[in-house]
């Protein structure tokens, strides 16, 4: 039997629902009000992946059970997405506004892991955010030559829906293992 949560209206409306594409790819998390709109207009349907919560929402002429997961009934929600250009704004976002050598959040600059003078490219897999101190220490050398170690391997950002799907399945792996999935 599913867990039915009955609480105050303001508490219920602050809950979130995971949205799956028509192809069962978890694409985003939305608030309950948006989920209700999608369910009532027929743009989404309840999805029963694992035993989870559902919320009872009442209006004068409708009682709606809103599940923890819904699936869109139309295709094309993923849209077209291109890898963003390598620039300071996107690098800061990817590297969480933190030096990739020491973790500092002050005096941030752009660093080429393999210096351009040594044949390194200005590409997602060769550019990181570094604080001024680490960038000066590294100079025109590789991290290994300068005694620095990267916290994470630089790579291009992935489609937001794919990133959300990876996070969703990582967080729900325990639930799937419990059901023999």
mmCIF file with all atom_site columns, N, CA and C in Angstrom, residues 19-28 34 38 43-44 70-81 159-162:
data_model
loop_
_atom_site.group_PDB
_atom_site.id
_atom_site.type_symbol
_atom_site.label_atom_id
_atom_site.label_alt_id
_atom_site.label_comp_id
_atom_site.label_asym_id
_atom_site.label_entity_id
_atom_site.label_seq_id
_atom_site.pdbx_PDB_ins_code
_atom_site.Cartn_x
_atom_site.Cartn_y
_atom_site.Cartn_z
_atom_site.occupancy
_atom_site.B_iso_or_equiv
_atom_site.pdbx_formal_charge
_atom_site.auth_seq_id
_atom_site.auth_comp_id
_atom_site.auth_asym_id
_atom_site.auth_atom_id
_atom_site.pdbx_PDB_model_num
ATOM 1  N N  . UNK A 1 19  ? 9.655  14.549 -12.751 1.00 0.00 ? 19  UNK A N  1
ATOM 2  C CA . UNK A 1 19  ? 9.015  14.439 -14.064 1.00 0.00 ? 19  UNK A CA 1
ATOM 3  C C  . UNK A 1 19  ? 9.875  13.563 -14.960 1.00 0.00 ? 19  UNK A C  1
ATOM 4  N N  . UNK A 1 20  ? 9.238  12.577 -15.588 1.00 0.00 ? 20  UNK A N  1
ATOM 5  C CA . UNK A 1 20  ? 9.899  11.708 -16.551 1.00 0.00 ? 20  UNK A CA 1
ATOM 6  C C  . UNK A 1 20  ? 9.402  12.065 -17.945 1.00 0.00 ? 20  UNK A C  1
ATOM 7  N N  . UNK A 1 21  ? 10.275 11.917 -18.940 1.00 0.00 ? 21  UNK A N  1
ATOM 8  C CA . UNK A 1 21  ? 9.858  12.141 -20.322 1.00 0.00 ? 21  UNK A CA 1
ATOM 9  C C  . UNK A 1 21  ? 8.983  10.974 -20.759 1.00 0.00 ? 21  UNK A C  1
ATOM 10 N N  . UNK A 1 22  ? 8.433  11.101 -21.936 1.00 0.00 ? 22  UNK A N  1
ATOM 11 C CA . UNK A 1 22  ? 7.611  10.014 -22.490 1.00 0.00 ? 22  UNK A CA 1
ATOM 12 C C  . UNK A 1 22  ? 8.433  8.732  -22.615 1.00 0.00 ? 22  UNK A C  1
ATOM 13 N N  . UNK A 1 23  ? 9.749  8.880  -22.760 1.00 0.00 ? 23  UNK A N  1
ATOM 14 C CA . UNK A 1 23  ? 10.663 7.739  -22.888 1.00 0.00 ? 23  UNK A CA 1
ATOM 15 C C  . UNK A 1 23  ? 11.230 7.281  -21.548 1.00 0.00 ? 23  UNK A C  1
ATOM 16 N N  . UNK A 1 24  ? 10.601 7.705  -20.448 1.00 0.00 ? 24  UNK A N  1
ATOM 17 C CA . UNK A 1 24  ? 10.975 7.297  -19.091 1.00 0.00 ? 24  UNK A CA 1
ATOM 18 C C  . UNK A 1 24  ? 12.358 7.792  -18.651 1.00 0.00 ? 24  UNK A C  1
ATOM 19 N N  . UNK A 1 25  ? 12.789 8.934  -19.160 1.00 0.00 ? 25  UNK A N  1
ATOM 20 C CA . UNK A 1 25  ? 14.025 9.549  -18.712 1.00 0.00 ? 25  UNK A CA 1
ATOM 21 C C  . UNK A 1 25  ? 13.668 10.609 -17.674 1.00 0.00 ? 25  UNK A C  1
ATOM 22 N N  . UNK A 1 26  ? 14.190 10.509 -16.443 1.00 0.00 ? 26  UNK A N  1
ATOM 23 C CA . UNK A 1 26  ? 13.887 11.560 -15.464 1.00 0.00 ? 26  UNK A CA 1
ATOM 24 C C  . UNK A 1 26  ? 14.515 12.865 -15.945 1.00 0.00 ? 26  UNK A C  1
ATOM 25 N N  . UNK A 1 27  ? 13.690 13.897 -16.169 1.00 0.00 ? 27  UNK A N  1
ATOM 26 C CA . UNK A 1 27  ? 14.192 15.128 -16.766 1.00 0.00 ? 27  UNK A CA 1
ATOM 27 C C  . UNK A 1 27  ? 14.255 16.308 -15.810 1.00 0.00 ? 27  UNK A C  1
ATOM 28 N N  . UNK A 1 28  ? 13.389 16.342 -14.792 1.00 0.00 ? 28  UNK A N  1
ATOM 29 C CA . UNK A 1 28  ? 13.430 17.484 -13.879 1.00 0.00 ? 28  UNK A CA 1
ATOM 30 C C  . UNK A 1 28  ? 12.609 17.200 -12.632 1.00 0.00 ? 28  UNK A C  1
ATOM 31 N N  . UNK A 1 34  ? 2.677  22.758 -10.319 1.00 0.00 ? 34  UNK A N  1
ATOM 32 C CA . UNK A 1 34  ? 2.942  22.507 -11.740 1.00 0.00 ? 34  UNK A CA 1
ATOM 33 C C  . UNK A 1 34  ? 2.563  21.072 -12.095 1.00 0.00 ? 34  UNK A C  1
ATOM 34 N N  . UNK A 1 38  ? -0.169 19.787 -14.969 1.00 0.00 ? 38  UNK A N  1
ATOM 35 C CA . UNK A 1 38  ? 0.144  18.813 -16.020 1.00 0.00 ? 38  UNK A CA 1
ATOM 36 C C  . UNK A 1 38  ? -0.795 17.614 -15.984 1.00 0.00 ? 38  UNK A C  1
ATOM 37 N N  . UNK A 1 43  ? -1.392 16.421 -19.824 1.00 0.00 ? 43  UNK A N  1
ATOM 38 C CA . UNK A 1 43  ? -0.041 16.471 -20.369 1.00 0.00 ? 43  UNK A CA 1
ATOM 39 C C  . UNK A 1 43  ? 0.899  15.525 -19.635 1.00 0.00 ? 43  UNK A C  1
ATOM 40 N N  . UNK A 1 44  ? 0.437  14.970 -18.521 1.00 0.00 ? 44  UNK A N  1
ATOM 41 C CA . UNK A 1 44  ? 1.232  14.007 -17.758 1.00 0.00 ? 44  UNK A CA 1
ATOM 42 C C  . UNK A 1 44  ? 0.301  12.974 -17.160 1.00 0.00 ? 44  UNK A C  1
ATOM 43 N N  . UNK A 1 70  ? 5.742  11.578 -12.106 1.00 0.00 ? 70  UNK A N  1
ATOM 44 C CA . UNK A 1 70  ? 4.785  11.647 -13.217 1.00 0.00 ? 70  UNK A CA 1
ATOM 45 C C  . UNK A 1 70  ? 5.543  11.505 -14.532 1.00 0.00 ? 70  UNK A C  1
ATOM 46 N N  . UNK A 1 71  ? 4.826  11.090 -15.567 1.00 0.00 ? 71  UNK A N  1
ATOM 47 C CA . UNK A 1 71  ? 5.420  10.887 -16.895 1.00 0.00 ? 71  UNK A CA 1
ATOM 48 C C  . UNK A 1 71  ? 4.674  11.756 -17.886 1.00 0.00 ? 71  UNK A C  1
ATOM 49 N N  . UNK A 1 72  ? 5.414  12.533 -18.669 1.00 0.00 ? 72  UNK A N  1
ATOM 50 C CA . UNK A 1 72  ? 4.800  13.376 -19.683 1.00 0.00 ? 72  UNK A CA 1
ATOM 51 C C  . UNK A 1 72  ? 4.195  12.503 -20.768 1.00 0.00 ? 72  UNK A C  1
ATOM 52 N N  . UNK A 1 73  ? 3.086  12.950 -21.322 1.00 0.00 ? 73  UNK A N  1
ATOM 53 C CA . UNK A 1 73  ? 2.397  12.161 -22.346 1.00 0.00 ? 73  UNK A CA 1
ATOM 54 C C  . UNK A 1 73  ? 2.741  12.623 -23.755 1.00 0.00 ? 73  UNK A C  1
ATOM 55 N N  . UNK A 1 74  ? 3.594  13.633 -23.874 1.00 0.00 ? 74  UNK A N  1
ATOM 56 C CA . UNK A 1 74  ? 3.990  14.114 -25.197 1.00 0.00 ? 74  UNK A CA 1
ATOM 57 C C  . UNK A 1 74  ? 5.500  14.008 -25.341 1.00 0.00 ? 74  UNK A C  1
ATOM 58 N N  . UNK A 1 75  ? 5.966  13.874 -26.577 1.00 0.00 ? 75  UNK A N  1
ATOM 59 C CA . UNK A 1 75  ? 7.397  13.695 -26.829 1.00 0.00 ? 75  UNK A CA 1
ATOM 60 C C  . UNK A 1 75  ? 8.075  15.041 -27.060 1.00 0.00 ? 75  UNK A C  1
ATOM 61 N N  . UNK A 1 76  ? 9.402  14.988 -27.099 1.00 0.00 ? 76  UNK A N  1
ATOM 62 C CA . UNK A 1 76  ? 10.153 16.175 -27.471 1.00 0.00 ? 76  UNK A CA 1
ATOM 63 C C  . UNK A 1 76  ? 10.484 17.117 -26.335 1.00 0.00 ? 76  UNK A C  1
ATOM 64 N N  . UNK A 1 77  ? 10.390 16.652 -25.094 1.00 0.00 ? 77  UNK A N  1
ATOM 65 C CA . UNK A 1 77  ? 10.663 17.545 -23.972 1.00 0.00 ? 77  UNK A CA 1
ATOM 66 C C  . UNK A 1 77  ? 12.152 17.766 -23.750 1.00 0.00 ? 77  UNK A C  1
ATOM 67 N N  . UNK A 1 78  ? 12.995 16.857 -24.232 1.00 0.00 ? 78  UNK A N  1
ATOM 68 C CA . UNK A 1 78  ? 14.420 17.022 -24.013 1.00 0.00 ? 78  UNK A CA 1
ATOM 69 C C  . UNK A 1 78  ? 14.971 18.176 -24.837 1.00 0.00 ? 78  UNK A C  1
ATOM 70 N N  . UNK A 1 79  ? 14.393 18.416 -26.005 1.00 0.00 ? 79  UNK A N  1
ATOM 71 C CA . UNK A 1 79  ? 14.824 19.537 -26.832 1.00 0.00 ? 79  UNK A CA 1
ATOM 72 C C  . UNK A 1 79  ? 16.234 19.365 -27.348 1.00 0.00 ? 79  UNK A C  1
ATOM 73 N N  . UNK A 1 80  ? 16.650 20.367 -28.056 1.00 0.00 ? 80  UNK A N  1
ATOM 74 C CA . UNK A 1 80  ? 17.992 20.360 -28.625 1.00 0.00 ? 80  UNK A CA 1
ATOM 75 C C  . UNK A 1 80  ? 18.889 21.131 -27.673 1.00 0.00 ? 80  UNK A C  1
ATOM 76 N N  . UNK A 1 81  ? 20.016 20.551 -27.342 1.00 0.00 ? 81  UNK A N  1
ATOM 77 C CA . UNK A 1 81  ? 20.940 21.183 -26.419 1.00 0.00 ? 81  UNK A CA 1
ATOM 78 C C  . UNK A 1 81  ? 22.331 21.070 -26.994 1.00 0.00 ? 81  UNK A C  1
ATOM 79 N N  . UNK A 1 159 ? 24.200 17.354 -21.109 1.00 0.00 ? 159 UNK A N  1
ATOM 80 C CA . UNK A 1 159 ? 22.817 17.834 -21.208 1.00 0.00 ? 159 UNK A CA 1
ATOM 81 C C  . UNK A 1 159 ? 22.211 17.874 -19.803 1.00 0.00 ? 159 UNK A C  1
ATOM 82 N N  . UNK A 1 160 ? 21.531 18.965 -19.426 1.00 0.00 ? 160 UNK A N  1
ATOM 83 C CA . UNK A 1 160 ? 20.949 19.053 -18.081 1.00 0.00 ? 160 UNK A CA 1
ATOM 84 C C  . UNK A 1 160 ? 20.021 17.890 -17.734 1.00 0.00 ? 160 UNK A C  1
ATOM 85 N N  . UNK A 1 161 ? 19.260 17.400 -18.701 1.00 0.00 ? 161 UNK A N  1
ATOM 86 C CA . UNK A 1 161 ? 18.358 16.280 -18.431 1.00 0.00 ? 161 UNK A CA 1
ATOM 87 C C  . UNK A 1 161 ? 19.149 15.004 -18.145 1.00 0.00 ? 161 UNK A C  1
ATOM 88 N N  . UNK A 1 162 ? 20.261 14.822 -18.835 1.00 0.00 ? 162 UNK A N  1
ATOM 89 C CA . UNK A 1 162 ? 21.102 13.650 -18.597 1.00 0.00 ? 162 UNK A CA 1
ATOM 90 C C  . UNK A 1 162 ? 21.744 13.746 -17.218 1.00 0.00 ? 162 UNK A C  1
#
